[in-house]
Coordinates of C-alpha atoms and ligand atoms in Angstrom, one line a residue:
M1 CA 150.5 165.2 81.1
M2 CA 153.4 164.8 82.5
P3 CA 152.9 163.3 85.4
V4 CA 153.0 164.9 89.3
A5 CA 154.7 161.8 90.4
G6 CA 157.5 160.0 89.1
G7 CA 160.6 158.2 90.3
N8 CA 162.3 161.5 91.5
A9 CA 159.3 161.3 94.0
A10 CA 159.3 161.5 97.7
P11 CA 156.5 158.2 98.8
F12 CA 153.3 159.6 98.8
H13 CA 152.9 159.0 102.4
I14 CA 155.7 161.7 103.0
P15 CA 153.4 164.3 101.8
A16 CA 149.9 163.2 102.4
R17 CA 151.0 163.8 105.7
Y18 CA 151.3 167.5 105.5
M19 CA 148.4 167.9 103.1
L20 CA 146.0 166.3 105.5
T21 CA 147.5 168.6 108.8
S22 CA 147.4 171.8 106.0
I23 CA 143.4 171.0 105.6
L24 CA 143.0 170.0 109.0
C25 CA 144.6 173.2 110.1
L26 CA 142.4 175.0 107.9
V27 CA 138.8 173.3 109.8
G28 CA 140.7 174.5 112.7
W29 CA 140.7 178.4 111.0
A30 CA 138.1 178.3 109.7
I31 CA 135.4 177.6 112.6
L32 CA 137.7 180.0 114.5
L33 CA 137.3 182.7 112.1
P34 CA 133.6 184.4 113.5
W35 CA 135.1 184.1 117.1
M36 CA 138.3 186.1 115.4
L37 CA 137.3 188.5 113.4
P38 CA 136.2 191.5 115.5
K39 CA 139.7 190.8 116.7
L40 CA 141.5 191.0 114.2
V41 CA 140.4 194.1 113.7
S42 CA 140.5 195.4 117.2
A43 CA 143.8 193.9 118.2
P44 CA 145.8 192.5 116.1
L45 CA 148.9 191.9 117.9
S46 CA 146.7 190.1 120.8
Y47 CA 148.2 186.1 121.1
P48 CA 145.1 184.7 120.7
V49 CA 145.4 186.5 116.7
I50 CA 148.6 186.4 116.6
A51 CA 147.6 181.7 117.1
W52 CA 144.8 181.8 115.0
V53 CA 147.4 184.2 112.3
H54 CA 149.7 181.3 112.6
L55 CA 147.1 178.2 112.6
L56 CA 146.8 179.6 108.4
T57 CA 150.1 180.6 108.1
I58 CA 152.7 177.4 109.2
G59 CA 149.7 174.6 110.0
C60 CA 147.8 175.6 106.6
I61 CA 150.0 176.6 104.0
G62 CA 153.1 176.4 105.8
S63 CA 151.9 172.4 105.4
M64 CA 150.7 172.6 102.4
I65 CA 154.1 174.9 100.5
L66 CA 155.9 171.6 102.2
G67 CA 154.3 168.6 101.4
A68 CA 153.8 169.4 97.6
S69 CA 156.8 170.6 97.8
I70 CA 158.4 167.1 98.7
Q71 CA 156.6 165.4 96.0
L72 CA 156.8 167.9 93.2
V73 CA 160.4 169.9 93.7
P74 CA 161.6 166.7 93.2
V75 CA 159.7 166.6 89.1
A76 CA 160.5 170.0 88.0
L77 CA 164.0 168.9 89.2
Q78 CA 163.8 165.6 87.3
T79 CA 166.5 165.5 90.3
P80 CA 165.4 162.4 93.2
F81 CA 164.7 163.6 96.9
P82 CA 167.9 164.2 98.4
A83 CA 166.4 162.1 101.9
P84 CA 163.6 160.8 102.1
R85 CA 164.0 159.5 105.7
V86 CA 164.7 163.0 107.2
A87 CA 160.9 163.6 105.0
E88 CA 159.3 160.9 106.8
W89 CA 160.7 162.7 110.1
S90 CA 160.9 166.4 109.2
W91 CA 157.0 165.9 109.7
V92 CA 157.3 164.5 113.4
V93 CA 159.3 167.7 113.7
W94 CA 157.2 169.8 111.9
M95 CA 153.9 169.3 114.1
L96 CA 155.7 169.3 117.3
G97 CA 156.9 172.9 116.5
I98 CA 153.0 173.8 115.0
I99 CA 152.0 172.6 118.6
L100 CA 153.9 174.4 121.1
F101 CA 154.3 177.3 118.9
E102 CA 150.3 177.5 118.3
I103 CA 149.9 176.0 122.9
G104 CA 152.8 179.0 123.4
F105 CA 150.6 182.4 121.5
S106 CA 147.2 180.1 122.5
R107 CA 147.8 179.7 126.0
E108 CA 150.2 182.7 126.8
I109 CA 153.3 180.0 127.9
L110 CA 155.7 182.4 126.3
P111 CA 158.5 180.0 127.3
L112 CA 157.0 177.5 124.9
L113 CA 157.2 179.9 121.6
G114 CA 161.4 179.8 121.4
P115 CA 161.2 176.1 121.0
G116 CA 158.1 175.8 119.2
A117 CA 159.8 178.5 116.6
T118 CA 163.3 177.0 116.4
L119 CA 161.7 173.1 115.7
L120 CA 159.5 175.2 112.7
G121 CA 162.7 176.3 111.8
T122 CA 164.9 172.9 111.9
V123 CA 162.3 172.5 109.0
L124 CA 162.0 174.7 106.9
V125 CA 166.2 175.3 106.7
G126 CA 166.0 170.8 106.2
Y127 CA 163.7 172.0 103.0
A128 CA 166.1 174.9 102.1
I129 CA 168.8 172.5 101.9
A130 CA 166.8 169.8 99.9
V131 CA 165.9 171.7 97.1
T132 CA 169.5 173.8 96.8
A133 CA 170.6 170.2 96.8
M134 CA 168.3 169.1 93.8
F135 CA 168.6 172.9 91.9
I136 CA 172.1 171.8 91.8
A137 CA 172.0 168.3 90.8
A138 CA 169.1 169.2 88.2
P139 CA 170.6 169.0 84.6
H140 CA 167.7 172.3 83.7
R141 CA 167.9 175.2 85.9
D142 CA 164.9 176.9 84.0
A143 CA 162.8 179.5 85.5
V144 CA 160.7 177.3 88.0
A145 CA 163.8 176.1 89.3
W146 CA 165.2 179.8 89.9
H147 CA 161.4 180.5 91.7
L148 CA 161.5 177.8 94.0
L149 CA 165.1 178.1 95.2
A150 CA 164.5 182.0 96.1
A151 CA 162.1 180.9 97.8
A152 CA 163.1 178.2 100.2
W153 CA 166.0 181.0 101.3
L154 CA 164.0 183.8 101.5
A155 CA 161.7 181.4 104.2
I156 CA 164.9 181.3 105.9
I157 CA 165.0 185.0 106.2
G158 CA 161.1 185.4 107.4
F159 CA 161.8 182.8 110.1
V160 CA 164.8 184.5 111.4
L161 CA 163.2 187.4 111.7
G162 CA 159.7 185.1 113.3
W163 CA 162.4 183.7 115.2
L164 CA 163.3 186.9 116.8
L165 CA 159.8 187.7 116.8
A166 CA 159.1 184.8 119.0
L167 CA 162.2 185.4 121.6
T168 CA 161.0 188.9 122.0
N169 CA 157.9 188.5 123.4
V170 CA 160.1 186.2 126.0
N171 CA 163.0 189.2 126.8
G172 CA 162.3 191.7 124.6
V173 CA 165.0 191.8 122.6
L174 CA 164.2 194.2 119.9
G175 CA 163.6 196.9 122.1
G176 CA 161.4 199.6 120.0
R177 CA 162.7 197.1 116.8
L178 CA 159.6 195.2 117.8
L179 CA 157.2 196.8 114.5
P180 CA 159.6 197.2 111.7
I181 CA 160.7 193.6 112.5
L182 CA 157.2 192.5 112.4
A183 CA 156.6 194.2 109.1
A184 CA 159.9 193.0 107.4
H185 CA 158.6 189.1 108.1
I186 CA 155.2 189.8 106.8
V187 CA 156.8 191.1 103.6
C188 CA 159.4 188.1 103.8
M189 CA 157.2 185.4 104.7
I190 CA 153.5 186.2 102.1
V191 CA 155.7 187.9 99.1
G192 CA 159.0 186.0 99.3
W193 CA 158.0 182.8 100.3
I194 CA 154.2 181.7 99.3
G195 CA 154.4 184.3 96.5
M196 CA 157.5 182.9 94.7
T197 CA 156.4 179.1 95.3
L198 CA 153.1 179.6 94.2
L199 CA 154.5 181.5 91.1
G200 CA 157.0 178.6 90.5
V201 CA 154.6 175.9 91.2
G202 CA 151.9 177.5 89.5
Y203 CA 153.7 178.2 85.7
K204 CA 154.3 174.1 86.0
L205 CA 151.7 173.3 87.1
I206 CA 149.5 175.9 84.7
G207 CA 151.6 174.3 81.4
M208 CA 151.5 170.6 83.3
F209 CA 147.3 170.8 83.2
T210 CA 146.8 172.4 80.1
L211 CA 149.7 171.2 78.0
A212 CA 151.2 174.9 77.1
E213 CA 154.0 174.4 78.6
R214 CA 156.5 174.6 75.8
H215 CA 154.5 178.0 75.9
L216 CA 155.9 179.9 79.1
D217 CA 158.3 182.2 78.0
Q218 CA 161.6 181.3 79.7
Q219 CA 162.9 185.4 79.7
R220 CA 159.7 186.4 80.6
A221 CA 159.3 184.1 84.0
L222 CA 162.9 184.8 84.7
A223 CA 162.1 188.3 85.2
S224 CA 158.8 188.1 87.1
G225 CA 160.6 186.5 89.6
F226 CA 163.5 188.9 89.8
F227 CA 160.9 191.8 90.3
V228 CA 159.8 189.7 93.0
T229 CA 162.3 188.6 94.5
T230 CA 164.6 191.9 94.8
G231 CA 161.6 193.9 95.9
T232 CA 161.8 191.8 98.5
L233 CA 164.9 192.1 99.8
L234 CA 164.7 195.7 98.5
I235 CA 162.0 196.4 101.0
L236 CA 164.0 194.7 103.8
L237 CA 167.1 196.2 103.7
A238 CA 165.2 199.3 103.7
I239 CA 163.2 198.2 106.8
V240 CA 166.4 196.6 109.1
A241 CA 168.5 199.5 107.6
S242 CA 165.9 202.7 108.7
W243 CA 166.6 204.1 104.7
P244 CA 164.4 206.1 104.4
R245 CA 160.5 205.4 103.6
G246 CA 160.6 205.6 99.6
W247 CA 162.9 202.2 99.4
V248 CA 159.9 200.1 100.5
T249 CA 157.8 201.5 98.5
G250 CA 159.8 201.3 95.3
G251 CA 159.9 197.7 96.3
A252 CA 156.6 197.3 96.4
V253 CA 156.4 198.6 92.7
M254 CA 158.7 195.8 92.1
I255 CA 156.8 193.8 93.1
T256 CA 154.1 194.5 91.5
W257 CA 155.4 194.5 88.7
G258 CA 157.0 191.3 89.1
V259 CA 153.3 190.3 89.2
I260 CA 152.0 191.6 86.4
I261 CA 154.1 190.3 84.1
A262 CA 153.5 186.7 86.0
F263 CA 149.3 187.5 85.2
I264 CA 150.7 188.6 81.6
E265 CA 152.6 185.1 81.5
V266 CA 149.8 182.7 82.7
E267 CA 147.0 184.8 80.4
R268 CA 149.4 183.3 77.8
M269 CA 150.6 180.6 78.4
Y270 CA 146.2 180.0 78.8
R271 CA 145.1 180.9 75.4
K272 CA 148.2 179.0 73.5
R273 CA 147.3 176.2 75.9
M274 CA 146.6 172.6 73.6
R275 CA 144.0 171.4 75.6
K276 CA 141.2 173.8 75.0
A277 CA 138.1 172.3 77.5
I278 CA 138.0 174.4 80.8
D279 CA 140.6 172.7 84.1
I280 CA 139.0 172.8 86.7
H281 CA 142.4 174.3 88.2
M282 CA 141.3 177.0 85.7
P283 CA 139.1 179.6 87.5
F284 CA 140.1 178.7 91.1
A285 CA 144.0 180.2 89.4
I286 CA 142.5 183.3 87.9
A287 CA 140.7 184.2 90.6
S288 CA 143.9 183.8 93.0
L289 CA 146.2 185.6 90.4
V290 CA 143.8 188.7 90.7
A291 CA 143.5 189.2 94.7
M292 CA 147.6 188.4 94.2
L293 CA 147.5 191.5 92.0
I294 CA 144.8 193.5 94.0
A295 CA 146.7 192.6 96.9
V296 CA 150.9 193.7 95.6
S297 CA 148.6 197.4 94.7
A298 CA 147.2 197.9 97.8
F299 CA 150.8 197.0 99.5
V300 CA 152.2 199.6 96.9
I301 CA 149.3 202.5 98.6
V302 CA 150.1 201.0 102.5
S303 CA 154.0 201.4 101.8
T304 CA 153.3 205.1 101.3
E305 CA 152.1 205.6 105.2
S306 CA 153.4 207.1 107.9
T307 CA 152.6 203.3 109.8
P308 CA 151.4 201.5 108.1
L309 CA 150.7 198.0 110.4
S310 CA 148.1 200.8 111.7
Q311 CA 145.9 201.4 108.4
P312 CA 143.0 199.4 107.7
L313 CA 144.3 198.4 103.9
T314 CA 147.3 197.2 105.8
I315 CA 145.0 194.3 107.4
T316 CA 142.8 194.4 103.8
A317 CA 145.9 193.5 101.7
V318 CA 147.2 190.6 104.3
W319 CA 143.4 188.7 104.3
I320 CA 143.1 189.4 100.5
A321 CA 146.4 188.0 100.2
L322 CA 146.8 184.9 102.5
I323 CA 143.2 184.2 101.8
G324 CA 141.2 185.5 97.8
C325 CA 144.8 184.0 96.4
F326 CA 147.3 181.2 98.2
L327 CA 143.9 180.0 99.9
V328 CA 142.0 179.9 96.7
A329 CA 145.4 178.6 94.6
I330 CA 145.9 175.8 97.1
Q331 CA 142.5 174.7 97.0
G332 CA 142.6 174.9 92.7
F333 CA 145.7 173.1 92.7
F334 CA 145.3 170.6 95.2
H335 CA 142.1 169.1 92.9
K336 CA 144.3 168.4 90.9
I337 CA 147.2 167.2 92.4
S338 CA 145.9 165.0 95.1
T339 CA 143.4 163.5 92.7
F340 CA 146.2 162.3 90.0
L341 CA 148.9 161.2 92.8
I342 CA 145.6 158.9 94.8
W343 CA 144.6 157.5 91.2
L344 CA 148.2 157.1 90.5
H345 CA 148.6 154.7 93.9
T346 CA 145.4 153.2 94.0
Y347 CA 144.6 152.2 89.8
A348 CA 147.3 152.8 87.8
P349 CA 148.5 149.1 88.2
F350 CA 145.2 148.5 87.1
A351 CA 144.9 150.9 83.8
G352 CA 144.3 149.1 80.4
K353 CA 143.8 145.4 82.4
Q354 CA 140.0 145.8 84.0
P355 CA 137.3 149.7 84.2
V356 CA 139.4 151.9 86.4
P357 CA 137.8 155.8 87.2
Q358 CA 138.7 158.4 85.1
L359 CA 139.9 161.5 87.0
D360 CA 137.2 164.0 86.7
S361 CA 134.7 161.6 88.6
M362 CA 136.8 160.9 91.4
Y363 CA 135.8 165.0 93.0
D364 CA 132.3 166.7 92.2
R365 CA 133.3 169.8 89.7
R366 CA 129.6 171.0 91.1
L367 CA 131.0 171.1 94.4
A368 CA 134.4 172.7 93.6
Y369 CA 132.4 176.0 92.0
A370 CA 129.9 176.2 94.0
G371 CA 132.4 176.5 97.3
L372 CA 135.3 178.8 94.9
I373 CA 132.3 180.9 94.9
S374 CA 130.8 180.3 98.5
W375 CA 134.8 180.8 99.2
L376 CA 135.3 184.5 97.0
F377 CA 131.9 185.9 98.4
G378 CA 133.3 185.6 102.0
T379 CA 136.8 187.0 101.0
V380 CA 135.0 190.1 99.5
T381 CA 132.6 191.2 102.2
I382 CA 134.6 190.4 105.1
A383 CA 137.9 192.6 102.7
A384 CA 135.4 195.3 102.3
A385 CA 133.8 194.9 106.6
L386 CA 138.3 195.2 107.4
M387 CA 137.5 198.5 105.3
E388 CA 135.3 199.4 107.2
W389 CA 132.3 199.6 104.0
L390 CA 130.1 197.6 105.7
P391 CA 129.3 196.6 108.6
L392 CA 131.7 194.1 111.1
W393 CA 129.0 191.0 111.2
W394 CA 130.4 187.4 111.8
G395 CA 127.5 186.3 109.1
W396 CA 130.4 187.1 106.5
S397 CA 131.9 184.0 107.7
I398 CA 128.8 181.7 106.3
G399 CA 130.6 181.8 102.4
I400 CA 134.4 181.2 104.7
W401 CA 132.7 178.5 106.8
L402 CA 130.5 176.7 103.0
G403 CA 133.3 177.2 100.7
T404 CA 135.4 174.9 103.6
G405 CA 132.9 172.4 103.6
L406 CA 132.6 171.8 100.2
F407 CA 136.1 171.9 99.2
V408 CA 136.5 169.2 102.3
V409 CA 133.8 167.1 101.2
N410 CA 135.8 167.1 97.9
V411 CA 138.6 166.6 100.0
V412 CA 137.1 163.6 101.2
R413 CA 135.7 162.0 98.3
I414 CA 138.9 162.2 95.9
G415 CA 140.8 160.8 99.9
R416 CA 138.3 157.1 100.0
H417 CA 139.6 156.2 97.0
W418 CA 143.0 155.7 98.6
F419 CA 141.4 153.2 100.7
A420 CA 139.1 151.4 97.9
P421 CA 138.5 147.7 98.5
M422 CA 140.5 147.4 94.6
L423 CA 144.1 147.2 96.3
S424 CA 142.8 144.8 98.8
Q425 CA 141.7 141.7 95.9
P426 CA 144.0 139.8 93.9
A427 CA 144.7 141.6 90.7
G428 CA 142.3 139.3 89.2
T429 CA 139.0 139.4 90.8
R430 CA 138.8 142.9 90.8
C431 CA 136.7 144.8 88.5
Ligands
HEM501 C1 157.6 179.6 110.5 C2 158.1 179.9 111.8 C3 157.6 181.6 112.2 C4 157.8 181.5 113.1 C5 158.4 181.3 114.3 C6 156.6 183.0 113.1 C7 156.5 184.3 114.4 C8 156.0 185.6 114.2 C9 156.0 185.6 115.6 C10 156.9 185.5 117.2 C11 154.8 187.1 115.3 C12 154.4 188.0 116.4 C13 154.8 189.1 117.1 C14 154.2 190.0 117.7 O1 154.5 189.8 118.6 O2 153.7 190.3 117.4 C15 154.8 187.2 113.7 C16 153.6 187.6 113.6 C17 153.2 187.4 112.3 N1 153.6 186.5 111.4 FE1 154.7 185.1 111.5 N2 156.4 182.8 112.1 C18 155.7 182.2 110.8 C19 155.7 182.1 110.1 C20 155.4 182.8 109.8 C21 154.5 182.6 108.0 C22 154.6 181.9 106.9 C23 153.4 184.1 107.8 C24 153.1 183.9 106.0 C25 153.0 183.5 105.3 C26 153.4 184.8 109.2 C27 152.8 186.2 108.9 C28 152.6 186.5 110.3 C29 151.8 188.0 110.3 C30 150.6 188.1 109.0 C31 151.7 188.3 111.5 C32 151.0 189.4 112.4 C33 150.1 188.6 113.3 C34 149.0 189.4 113.5 O3 149.1 190.3 113.5 O4 148.2 188.9 114.3 N3 154.1 184.4 110.4 N4 154.6 185.7 113.2

């Protein structure tokens, strides 16, 4: 297996901080779920809901993408990370940005929104520049590289729109254009940044974990990224230039087509994999891809509505994309990536000299699968409640609580190997 760390990666404590931030935000978001669920339906644009949504999107998903990218992009592009010292500071700026943004919305101290958003954007711009520098220096620019480059710059467009939204809450700069710009912001961030990152990183990691890397058809993977990116840009243009609604639907169909190609490609990689055993990440990745297909199909339907933002299907599609697709993929890949990195940090120097734990003994596979089932139960029941097919009952959150709890147990099981006693003793005395 090609390692998820190597000479090119930044020191592990930098991504580790982002990943820890991500998990803490996930726990905070999940705890609040039963209280926020009714508000999500009755007042989706109220300040507490926006704060809660961004605890997940920026705090959890954004932090995980940044942490994982600092670790994985240099490995994927076979190029050293350009500025580890800047990356070290970026976490402090990112944290400050999250704190100001969250206090600004949750406590309704609106003057904090501009500075908070600006700090977040500073980190995203640094991230896009770093990815671009590595892309230019990379010896090979394959489909994964193009996905990561497109995702980084779509994040910048999504941020500029988000920054304008933050300002308009203070000084009304957008006037009557708030809702279209909000729609553009959501599409850009969810499909453009997170979706494209997930597809690019997914091709790389699935190939590495199952020894199927050479079976990735570069042309098809490039085509899937092209359709998703072009569809996103088309939707942005159509919204900003107030083109007829058909253009937005056209963009949504292009995105769906890109996701279908990605689905077929991943299915082929799994079929042709050299490592035949079911790897821990596989059920997570498959569930995540199915959720992605459902979300983009719902998006095509929503795009034909005259007032898409007020449709229950819109909130449901966003829910399925964030909770059913991205969070499930993050959990699946986290079991592999964190285990490998911590193993490398703690045990690699002793491998071959004395007994060291095996990678998959560092977490409990049954807990991971039980967590996945609970999480999916929570995702599906809440999606049905958002569609008004089930009563909007706080108890559906228990699935997400249990899923989060079991995931965190495994995170702690993996994390404690970082502090394994082997580290503090001279090499000859360890067992
Ligand atoms: C990077 C910095 C970001 C900034 C500055 C930002 C800013 C904002 C602002 C100000 C709003 C509220 C608009 C209003 O007044 O109604 C908003 C809404 C929203 N944003 Fe962001 N955002 C950011 C990142 C993200 C990301 C990464 C995602 C998704 C992955 C996201 C998804 C959403 C969603 C779904 C809403 C609607 C929330 C609701 O209906 O309660 N945002 N954003």
